[in-house]
XYZ file of N, CA, C and O in Angstrom:
744
model
N 191.408 336.096 42.459
C 192.580 335.255 42.283
C 192.894 335.163 40.797
O 192.038 334.776 40.003
N 194.100 335.500 40.429
C 194.542 335.426 39.041
C 194.963 333.992 38.724
O 195.804 333.416 39.408
N 194.335 333.432 37.702
C 194.657 332.067 37.288
C 195.157 332.128 35.857
O 194.422 332.537 34.957
N 196.396 331.700 35.644
C 196.956 331.721 34.305
C 196.327 330.615 33.453
O 195.732 329.674 33.972
N 196.496 330.746 32.146
C 195.917 329.772 31.218
C 196.405 328.350 31.504
O 195.607 327.408 31.550
N 197.716 328.187 31.719
C 198.232 326.836 31.941
C 197.769 326.270 33.282
O 197.518 325.071 33.398
N 197.606 327.118 34.283
C 197.064 326.649 35.562
C 195.619 326.225 35.387
O 195.206 325.172 35.893
N 194.854 327.009 34.629
C 193.448 326.653 34.388
C 193.359 325.320 33.639
O 192.516 324.474 33.961
N 194.216 325.121 32.665
C 194.225 323.839 31.938
C 194.544 322.685 32.885
O 193.897 321.636 32.827
N 195.516 322.873 33.774
C 195.866 321.828 34.739
C 194.718 321.566 35.704
O 194.473 320.411 36.092
N 193.998 322.608 36.103
C 192.829 322.416 36.975
C 191.759 321.592 36.257
O 191.152 320.702 36.858
N 191.531 321.900 34.980
C 190.554 321.128 34.209
C 190.966 319.660 34.126
O 190.139 318.761 34.261
N 192.248 319.427 33.928
C 192.752 318.055 33.828
C 192.567 317.321 35.147
O 192.064 316.186 35.176
N 192.942 317.947 36.266
C 192.848 317.253 37.556
C 191.394 316.982 37.920
O 191.071 315.903 38.431
N 190.500 317.904 37.639
C 189.078 317.672 37.914
C 188.562 316.520 37.061
O 187.895 315.607 37.556
N 188.884 316.553 35.769
C 188.440 315.462 34.889
C 189.038 314.123 35.310
O 188.368 313.089 35.261
N 190.294 314.136 35.738
C 190.939 312.899 36.183
C 190.248 312.356 37.435
O 189.899 311.170 37.486
N 190.044 313.192 38.431
C 189.378 312.747 39.661
C 187.994 312.204 39.340
O 187.563 311.200 39.915
N 187.315 312.826 38.395
C 185.957 312.408 38.064
C 185.889 311.135 37.225
O 184.803 310.625 36.972
N 187.048 310.580 36.840
C 187.036 309.272 36.164
C 186.949 308.130 37.164
O 186.682 306.990 36.779
N 187.197 308.421 38.438
C 187.178 307.367 39.459
C 185.747 306.921 39.726
O 184.846 307.754 39.822
N 185.541 305.624 39.868
C 184.195 305.147 40.203
C 183.824 305.588 41.614
O 184.668 305.586 42.511
N 182.574 305.977 41.801
C 182.101 306.435 43.111
C 181.935 305.274 44.087
O 182.041 305.454 45.280
N 181.640 304.087 43.571
C 181.459 302.912 44.422
C 181.785 301.667 43.607
O 182.190 301.757 42.457
N 181.573 300.509 44.206
C 181.927 299.238 43.559
C 181.048 298.910 42.356
O 181.416 298.069 41.536
N 179.889 299.554 42.246
C 178.984 299.254 41.137
C 179.238 300.136 39.919
O 178.815 299.808 38.827
N 179.916 301.260 40.109
C 180.162 302.195 39.004
C 181.381 301.760 38.185
O 182.292 301.112 38.699
N 181.376 302.152 36.935
C 182.484 301.809 36.034
C 183.591 302.851 36.147
O 183.334 304.040 36.282
N 184.820 302.389 36.062
C 185.985 303.262 36.079
C 186.045 304.010 34.754
O 185.907 303.404 33.691
N 186.260 305.320 34.811
C 186.382 306.128 33.605
C 187.700 305.926 32.872
O 187.861 306.388 31.747
N 188.633 305.245 33.515
C 189.902 304.863 32.881
C 190.041 303.344 32.975
O 190.887 302.822 33.701
N 189.213 302.604 32.224
C 189.218 301.145 32.357
C 190.416 300.459 31.719
O 190.751 299.333 32.093
N 191.070 301.139 30.771
C 192.165 300.486 30.062
C 193.110 301.527 29.473
O 192.876 302.734 29.579
N 194.179 301.054 28.855
C 195.198 301.939 28.286
C 194.604 302.798 27.168
O 194.958 303.973 27.030
N 193.686 302.253 26.399
C 193.052 303.034 25.329
C 192.319 304.247 25.905
O 192.382 305.347 25.337
N 191.651 304.068 27.027
C 190.946 305.192 27.667
C 191.947 306.221 28.184
O 191.699 307.435 28.101
N 193.081 305.759 28.700
C 194.125 306.685 29.145
C 194.676 307.465 27.958
O 194.883 308.676 28.050
N 194.888 306.793 26.830
C 195.350 307.483 25.616
C 194.349 308.551 25.192
O 194.730 309.668 24.838
N 193.057 308.222 25.246
C 192.014 309.203 24.914
C 192.050 310.378 25.887
O 191.914 311.529 25.472
N 192.232 310.094 27.162
C 192.300 311.157 28.172
C 193.459 312.103 27.860
O 193.298 313.318 27.860
N 194.625 311.543 27.580
C 195.814 312.340 27.260
C 195.567 313.176 26.004
O 195.856 314.378 25.971
N 195.004 312.561 24.976
C 194.732 313.267 23.719
C 193.679 314.360 23.916
O 193.848 315.491 23.456
N 192.600 314.054 24.627
C 191.523 315.031 24.832
C 191.962 316.235 25.656
O 191.345 317.299 25.569
N 193.018 316.074 26.440
C 193.508 317.180 27.261
C 194.788 317.802 26.686
O 195.442 318.591 27.366
N 195.116 317.453 25.456
C 196.289 318.026 24.771
C 197.544 317.994 25.639
O 198.295 318.970 25.699
N 197.770 316.880 26.304
C 198.953 316.760 27.154
C 200.170 316.531 26.268
O 200.193 315.620 25.457
N 201.168 317.384 26.460
C 202.380 317.283 25.642
C 203.410 316.388 26.311
O 203.331 316.105 27.505
N 204.366 315.952 25.525
C 205.505 315.186 26.029
C 205.110 313.863 26.677
O 205.738 313.433 27.638
N 204.066 313.224 26.177
C 203.659 311.919 26.702
C 204.041 310.871 25.668
O 203.645 310.956 24.516
N 204.807 309.912 26.098
C 205.263 308.864 25.194
C 204.259 307.736 25.068
O 203.058 307.909 25.282
N 204.757 306.558 24.758
C 203.931 305.365 24.616
C 203.400 304.978 25.994
O 204.139 304.947 26.980
N 202.105 304.702 26.056
C 201.455 304.377 27.326
C 201.287 302.874 27.491
O 201.087 302.155 26.511
N 201.349 302.415 28.736
C 201.272 300.982 29.033
C 200.361 300.735 30.233
O 199.856 301.678 30.851
N 200.186 299.464 30.570
C 199.423 299.091 31.769
C 200.069 299.679 33.021
O 199.372 300.060 33.962
N 201.388 299.743 33.036
C 202.095 300.347 34.164
C 201.678 301.805 34.327
O 201.424 302.266 35.442
N 201.609 302.529 33.204
C 201.183 303.935 33.250
C 199.752 304.058 33.758
O 199.446 304.942 34.566
N 198.881 303.185 33.286
C 197.484 303.206 33.717
C 197.395 303.014 35.225
O 196.694 303.757 35.927
N 198.118 302.063 35.750
C 198.119 301.798 37.183
C 198.659 303.004 37.967
O 198.096 303.402 38.992
N 199.739 303.602 37.477
C 200.340 304.758 38.146
C 199.396 305.959 38.120
O 199.268 306.683 39.115
N 198.720 306.174 37.006
C 197.769 307.295 36.900
C 196.600 307.077 37.851
O 196.133 308.020 38.504
N 196.138 305.866 37.971
C 195.041 305.584 38.917
C 195.470 305.883 40.352
O 194.688 306.394 41.149
N 196.722 305.569 40.697
C 197.220 305.878 42.049
C 197.272 307.391 42.265
O 196.862 307.887 43.315
N 197.773 308.112 41.267
C 197.834 309.577 41.361
C 196.423 310.142 41.472
O 196.164 311.064 42.257
N 195.502 309.586 40.707
C 194.094 310.016 40.750
C 193.540 309.894 42.175
O 192.875 310.797 42.666
N 193.845 308.791 42.833
C 193.396 308.595 44.207
C 193.975 309.629 45.154
O 193.288 310.105 46.071
N 195.213 309.998 44.927
C 195.852 311.011 45.778
C 195.221 312.378 45.532
O 195.024 313.150 46.472
N 194.901 312.678 44.273
C 194.207 313.937 43.984
C 192.823 313.954 44.634
O 192.399 314.975 45.168
N 192.130 312.836 44.602
C 190.812 312.762 45.250
C 190.949 313.068 46.735
O 190.093 313.752 47.318
N 192.018 312.596 47.346
C 192.269 312.897 48.756
C 192.463 314.374 49.005
O 192.026 314.906 50.032
N 193.094 315.067 48.073
C 193.297 316.511 48.219
C 191.956 317.232 48.165
O 191.700 318.152 48.949
N 191.071 316.810 47.265
C 189.747 317.427 47.187
C 188.937 317.153 48.454
O 188.053 317.917 48.801
N 189.234 316.071 49.149
C 188.505 315.712 50.368
C 189.161 316.279 51.630
O 188.584 316.174 52.707
N 190.344 316.869 51.498
C 191.072 317.373 52.666
C 190.235 318.400 53.428
O 189.632 319.286 52.830
N 190.232 318.264 54.746
C 189.408 319.132 55.583
C 190.013 320.514 55.809
O 189.298 321.435 56.163
N 191.309 320.644 55.638
C 191.917 321.965 55.828
C 193.159 322.101 54.955
O 193.638 321.135 54.367
N 193.664 323.326 54.901
C 194.795 323.640 54.027
C 196.063 322.908 54.440
O 196.851 322.495 53.584
N 196.272 322.706 55.732
C 197.491 322.027 56.185
C 197.526 320.582 55.683
O 198.550 320.101 55.211
N 196.411 319.906 55.755
C 196.324 318.526 55.268
C 196.516 318.498 53.753
O 197.291 317.697 53.227
N 195.821 319.399 53.043
C 195.953 319.477 51.576
C 197.398 319.778 51.190
O 197.943 319.163 50.269
N 198.034 320.715 51.898
C 199.421 321.086 51.589
C 200.356 319.897 51.754
O 201.229 319.666 50.903
N 200.184 319.145 52.818
C 201.024 317.968 53.028
C 200.865 316.949 51.911
O 201.848 316.385 51.419
N 199.624 316.735 51.499
C 199.355 315.772 50.424
C 199.950 316.261 49.098
O 200.529 315.470 48.347
N 199.797 317.548 48.824
C 200.344 318.123 47.583
C 201.863 318.042 47.609
O 202.487 317.665 46.608
N 202.472 318.386 48.740
C 203.936 318.327 48.841
C 204.459 316.924 48.540
O 205.432 316.765 47.800
N 203.823 315.905 49.106
C 204.252 314.527 48.864
C 204.097 314.145 47.396
O 204.986 313.528 46.807
N 202.978 314.526 46.817
C 202.689 314.188 45.426
C 203.679 314.842 44.466
O 204.240 314.191 43.588
N 203.911 316.130 44.658
C 204.795 316.884 43.771
C 206.251 316.436 43.953
O 206.990 316.283 42.974
N 206.661 316.180 45.192
C 208.038 315.730 45.438
C 208.294 314.364 44.805
O 209.342 314.135 44.199
N 207.323 313.473 44.911
C 207.481 312.133 44.332
C 207.572 312.176 42.811
O 208.164 311.295 42.192
N 207.003 313.219 42.208
C 207.034 313.351 40.750
C 208.362 313.890 40.241
O 208.597 313.913 39.032
N 209.239 314.317 41.137
C 210.519 314.858 40.689
C 210.336 316.157 39.924
O 210.828 316.312 38.811
N 209.632 317.079 40.517
C 209.291 318.341 39.868
C 210.534 319.068 39.378
O 211.506 319.213 40.107
N 210.477 319.504 38.122
C 211.570 320.232 37.486
C 210.983 321.392 36.680
O 210.718 321.249 35.489
N 210.720 322.539 37.316
C 210.091 323.648 36.583
C 210.952 324.114 35.408
O 212.176 324.216 35.519
N 210.287 324.344 34.273
C 210.989 324.865 33.110
C 210.020 325.642 32.234
O 208.860 325.286 32.098
N 210.503 326.742 31.676
C 209.709 327.557 30.765
C 209.693 326.906 29.392
O 210.706 326.388 28.925
N 208.543 326.963 28.740
C 208.413 326.382 27.407
C 207.380 327.161 26.601
O 206.501 327.808 27.171
N 207.495 327.125 25.302
C 206.526 327.791 24.411
C 206.262 326.901 23.198
O 206.478 327.268 22.074
N 205.738 325.734 23.434
C 205.548 324.727 22.396
C 204.163 324.789 21.766
O 203.229 325.363 22.330
N 204.028 324.159 20.635
C 202.741 323.928 19.961
C 201.877 325.174 19.822
O 200.652 325.105 19.938
N 202.493 326.320 19.606
C 201.735 327.554 19.394
C 201.279 328.241 20.668
O 200.624 329.275 20.617
N 201.606 327.688 21.831
C 201.254 328.319 23.103
C 202.378 329.263 23.509
O 203.553 328.977 23.308
N 202.018 330.391 24.091
C 203.005 331.349 24.569
C 203.761 330.753 25.759
O 203.483 329.632 26.191
N 204.681 331.494 26.315
C 205.501 331.007 27.416
C 204.638 330.586 28.601
O 203.711 331.282 28.995
N 204.971 329.419 29.125
C 204.310 328.898 30.312
C 205.272 327.934 31.002
O 206.343 327.640 30.479
N 204.900 327.491 32.187
C 205.777 326.635 32.975
C 205.266 325.200 32.960
O 204.084 324.950 33.200
N 206.178 324.284 32.670
C 205.930 322.857 32.892
C 206.692 322.502 34.157
O 207.840 322.887 34.322
N 206.044 321.762 35.023
C 206.684 321.380 36.282
C 207.254 319.972 36.233
O 207.993 319.578 37.114
N 206.892 319.203 35.222
C 207.388 317.834 35.128
C 208.728 317.815 34.403
O 209.027 318.665 33.572
N 209.538 316.829 34.739
C 210.854 316.679 34.118
C 210.701 316.197 32.683
O 209.753 315.464 32.365
N 211.606 316.587 31.791
C 211.560 316.067 30.424
C 211.601 314.539 30.442
O 212.366 313.935 31.183
N 210.725 313.924 29.681
C 210.668 312.476 29.614
C 209.944 311.820 30.782
O 209.981 310.600 30.926
N 209.274 312.614 31.610
C 208.559 312.067 32.774
C 207.411 311.170 32.324
O 206.857 311.330 31.242
N 207.053 310.246 33.187
C 205.896 309.399 32.913
C 204.636 310.257 32.941
O 204.636 311.365 33.480
N 203.560 309.736 32.374
C 202.311 310.484 32.370
C 201.820 310.712 33.796
O 201.274 311.779 34.116
N 202.035 309.761 34.696
C 201.622 309.941 36.096
C 202.416 311.057 36.755
O 201.838 311.900 37.466
N 203.725 311.106 36.518
C 204.538 312.190 37.084
C 204.179 313.525 36.447
O 204.186 314.566 37.120
N 203.878 313.510 35.167
C 203.425 314.725 34.467
C 202.182 315.269 35.164
O 202.104 316.457 35.491
N 201.203 314.404 35.388
C 199.961 314.818 36.047
C 200.223 315.279 37.478
O 199.708 316.320 37.905
N 201.013 314.504 38.212
C 201.289 314.842 39.608
C 201.962 316.204 39.719
O 201.592 317.014 40.573
N 202.936 316.468 38.858
C 203.683 317.725 38.938
C 202.838 318.919 38.499
O 202.675 319.883 39.253
N 202.313 318.891 37.278
C 201.574 320.051 36.767
C 200.263 320.284 37.524
O 199.960 321.406 37.933
N 199.493 319.237 37.724
C 198.212 319.391 38.419
C 198.423 319.650 39.903
O 197.680 320.433 40.514
N 199.439 319.012 40.483
C 199.755 319.266 41.886
C 200.129 320.714 42.123
O 199.693 321.328 43.109
N 200.890 321.288 41.219
C 201.265 322.700 41.361
C 200.051 323.607 41.182
O 199.923 324.617 41.882
N 199.163 323.270 40.274
C 197.945 324.075 40.103
C 197.136 324.081 41.400
O 196.644 325.139 41.827
N 197.021 322.924 42.042
C 196.306 322.862 43.319
C 197.078 323.596 44.412
O 196.475 324.222 45.295
N 198.404 323.540 44.360
C 199.232 324.237 45.350
C 198.972 325.741 45.316
O 198.942 326.388 46.370
N 198.772 326.295 44.131
C 198.502 327.733 44.032
C 197.247 328.117 44.809
O 197.166 329.195 45.392
N 196.261 327.226 44.831
C 195.027 327.502 45.575
C 195.285 327.488 47.085
O 194.745 328.314 47.818
N 196.103 326.563 47.539
C 196.423 326.514 48.964
C 197.211 327.758 49.357
O 196.917 328.401 50.369
N 198.202 328.129 48.544
C 199.027 329.307 48.821
C 198.164 330.574 48.886
O 198.369 331.436 49.736
N 197.176 330.667 48.019
C 196.312 331.847 47.971
C 195.229 331.816 49.054
O 194.408 332.727 49.133
N 195.221 330.777 49.885
C 194.199 330.675 50.919
C 192.832 330.315 50.348
O 191.799 330.628 50.932
N 192.815 329.628 49.213
C 191.577 329.317 48.503
C 191.320 327.813 48.398
O 190.608 327.364 47.521
N 191.882 327.024 49.299
C 191.736 325.570 49.254
C 190.274 325.143 49.288
O 189.900 324.144 48.689
N 189.425 325.944 49.941
C 188.006 325.576 50.024
C 187.304 325.627 48.667
O 186.183 325.153 48.540
N 187.959 326.167 47.657
C 187.385 326.184 46.305
C 187.480 324.814 45.629
O 186.845 324.588 44.608
N 188.267 323.923 46.176
C 188.379 322.556 45.657
C 187.255 321.768 46.304
O 187.314 321.446 47.493
N 186.216 321.478 45.554
C 184.988 320.955 46.142
C 184.484 319.702 45.461
O 184.909 319.335 44.386
N 183.477 319.125 46.114
C 182.689 318.023 45.570
C 181.259 318.524 45.435
O 180.776 319.313 46.250
N 180.577 318.064 44.413
C 179.195 318.446 44.165
C 178.345 318.095 45.386
O 178.500 317.031 45.977
N 177.445 318.987 45.765
C 176.589 318.767 46.924
C 175.329 317.960 46.604
O 174.560 317.652 47.505
N 175.128 317.633 45.330
C 173.987 316.776 44.989
C 174.234 315.407 45.622
O 175.315 314.833 45.459
N 173.260 314.885 46.364
C 173.490 313.640 47.102
C 173.869 312.449 46.231
O 174.561 311.550 46.684
N 173.461 312.443 44.984
C 173.751 311.306 44.111
C 174.876 311.593 43.119
O 175.033 310.886 42.145
N 175.686 312.623 43.372
C 176.718 312.991 42.406
C 178.119 312.915 43.003
O 178.850 311.981 42.740
N 178.522 313.891 43.755
C 179.834 313.984 44.398
C 181.008 314.160 43.440
O 182.142 313.867 43.776
N 180.755 314.654 42.203
C 181.846 314.921 41.265
C 182.690 316.085 41.787
O 182.188 316.986 42.441
N 183.982 316.057 41.480
C 184.890 317.134 41.873
C 184.716 318.324 40.941
O 184.366 318.164 39.771
N 184.963 319.514 41.467
C 185.024 320.726 40.656
C 185.812 321.791 41.412
O 186.066 321.654 42.606
N 186.235 322.815 40.703
C 186.902 323.956 41.312
C 185.932 325.127 41.222
O 185.491 325.491 40.133
N 185.575 325.689 42.367
C 184.645 326.808 42.420
C 185.394 328.088 42.068
O 186.139 328.625 42.876
N 185.181 328.569 40.865
C 185.831 329.803 40.420
C 184.861 330.989 40.454
O 185.157 332.042 39.902
N 183.719 330.814 41.126
C 182.770 331.921 41.231
C 183.372 333.027 42.098
O 184.182 332.772 42.986
N 182.959 334.232 41.838
C 183.506 335.385 42.548
C 183.295 335.282 44.061
O 184.163 335.598 44.848
N 182.106 334.835 44.459
C 181.788 334.800 45.889
C 181.888 333.407 46.513
O 181.365 333.181 47.594
N 182.528 332.498 45.838
C 182.771 331.146 46.355
C 181.475 330.425 46.731
O 181.409 329.726 47.731
N 180.438 330.588 45.932
C 179.125 330.072 46.300
C 178.660 328.863 45.483
O 177.574 328.353 45.723
N 179.467 328.423 44.555
C 179.044 327.301 43.712
C 178.925 326.038 44.552
O 179.807 325.711 45.341
N 177.828 325.322 44.374
C 177.564 324.125 45.180
C 177.517 322.853 44.350
O 177.620 321.755 44.902
N 177.298 322.984 43.044
C 177.102 321.818 42.190
C 178.125 321.789 41.068
O 178.557 322.822 40.575
N 178.455 320.584 40.616
C 179.420 320.443 39.526
C 178.891 321.087 38.255
O 179.646 321.636 37.463
N 177.582 321.036 38.070
C 176.955 321.642 36.897
C 175.565 322.127 37.304
O 174.710 321.321 37.658
N 175.362 323.422 37.259
C 174.079 323.975 37.702
C 172.933 323.562 36.783
O 171.784 323.521 37.199
N 173.236 323.230 35.531
C 172.173 322.833 34.604
C 171.691 321.410 34.834
O 170.588 321.070 34.454
N 172.515 320.584 35.432
C 172.076 319.212 35.691
C 171.813 319.026 37.179
O 170.667 319.020 37.603
N 172.851 318.902 37.978
C 172.678 318.627 39.408
C 171.905 319.736 40.111
O 170.955 319.467 40.841
N 172.320 320.961 39.916
C 171.653 322.076 40.586
C 170.207 322.207 40.173
O 169.314 322.342 41.016
N 169.940 322.150 38.897
C 168.579 322.290 38.397
C 167.697 321.133 38.878
O 166.560 321.340 39.303
N 168.230 319.930 38.850
C 167.475 318.758 39.293
C 167.049 318.905 40.753
O 165.894 318.652 41.113
N 167.957 319.366 41.611
C 167.625 319.528 43.024
C 166.647 320.683 43.248
O 165.748 320.588 44.087
N 166.805 321.758 42.479
C 165.884 322.879 42.614
C 164.468 322.486 42.159
O 163.484 322.868 42.792
N 164.375 321.740 41.089
C 163.061 321.274 40.613
C 162.428 320.343 41.642
O 161.234 320.445 41.948
N 163.218 319.443 42.220
C 162.688 318.526 43.238
C 162.193 319.299 44.458
O 161.124 318.991 45.006
N 162.938 320.304 44.880
C 162.510 321.120 46.021
C 161.237 321.891 45.689
O 160.321 321.990 46.521
N 161.160 322.426 44.482
C 159.968 323.151 44.045
C 158.747 322.227 44.063
O 157.684 322.589 44.585
N 158.901 321.043 43.505
C 157.781 320.081 43.470
C 157.365 319.680 44.886
O 156.174 319.524 45.160
N 158.317 319.517 45.776
C 157.992 319.159 47.157
C 157.215 320.286 47.833
O 156.240 320.023 48.559
N 157.620 321.536 47.572
C 156.888 322.681 48.159
C 155.476 322.765 47.599
O 154.523 323.021 48.333
N 155.355 322.540 46.296
C 154.021 322.588 45.656
C 153.119 321.481 46.221
O 151.943 321.716 46.483
N 153.687 320.300 46.369
C 152.917 319.177 46.897
C 152.479 319.454 48.327
O 151.344 319.188 48.717
N 153.392 320.038 49.122
C 153.080 320.361 50.514
C 152.010 321.441 50.618
O 151.093 321.363 51.436
N 152.074 322.448 49.755
C 151.076 323.538 49.800
C 149.720 323.072 49.275
O 148.685 323.623 49.650
N 149.717 322.058 48.422
C 148.462 321.526 47.873
C 147.741 320.637 48.901
O 146.542 320.395 48.791
N 148.482 320.158 49.884
C 147.879 319.249 50.877
C 147.045 319.968 51.888
O 147.119 321.035 52.251
């Protein structure tokens, strides 16, 4: 599957956004306030974002929840319906642009769109490309029982199981190894 640079950037943004959501009532929200949203926008080099407010924070959290639903969708038809609603609500307006030293690429959000609509349009379209290509199953959650972070499996054979093989994957492999050693020692 060919993934353009701007699509890859949007995938990184949507994964990072989904992963800011608290997993349960005891976990802290990764977007606790407007300052954190400003940092998120800055860290992801999002262009055309104006002054951010509590309203924007609330809207981004709602969009984040909808993206989490797409990652949890059981099949492409469900994911497609969710993406269609999200992108339509954002008022998608595709336009070619070559700003800030980047070559030509497509922005799907309307000029002057809110940060939530910006995220919904650009990230929603990036996810739509996966559904269109028949690759919706690449939108995954980490299989580590204590993690469940979102990620996009870009491995050639679609075999990635963990958000990070050096942390979650390695931790589970070490635990399994120790359990086998303990069992063989008994």
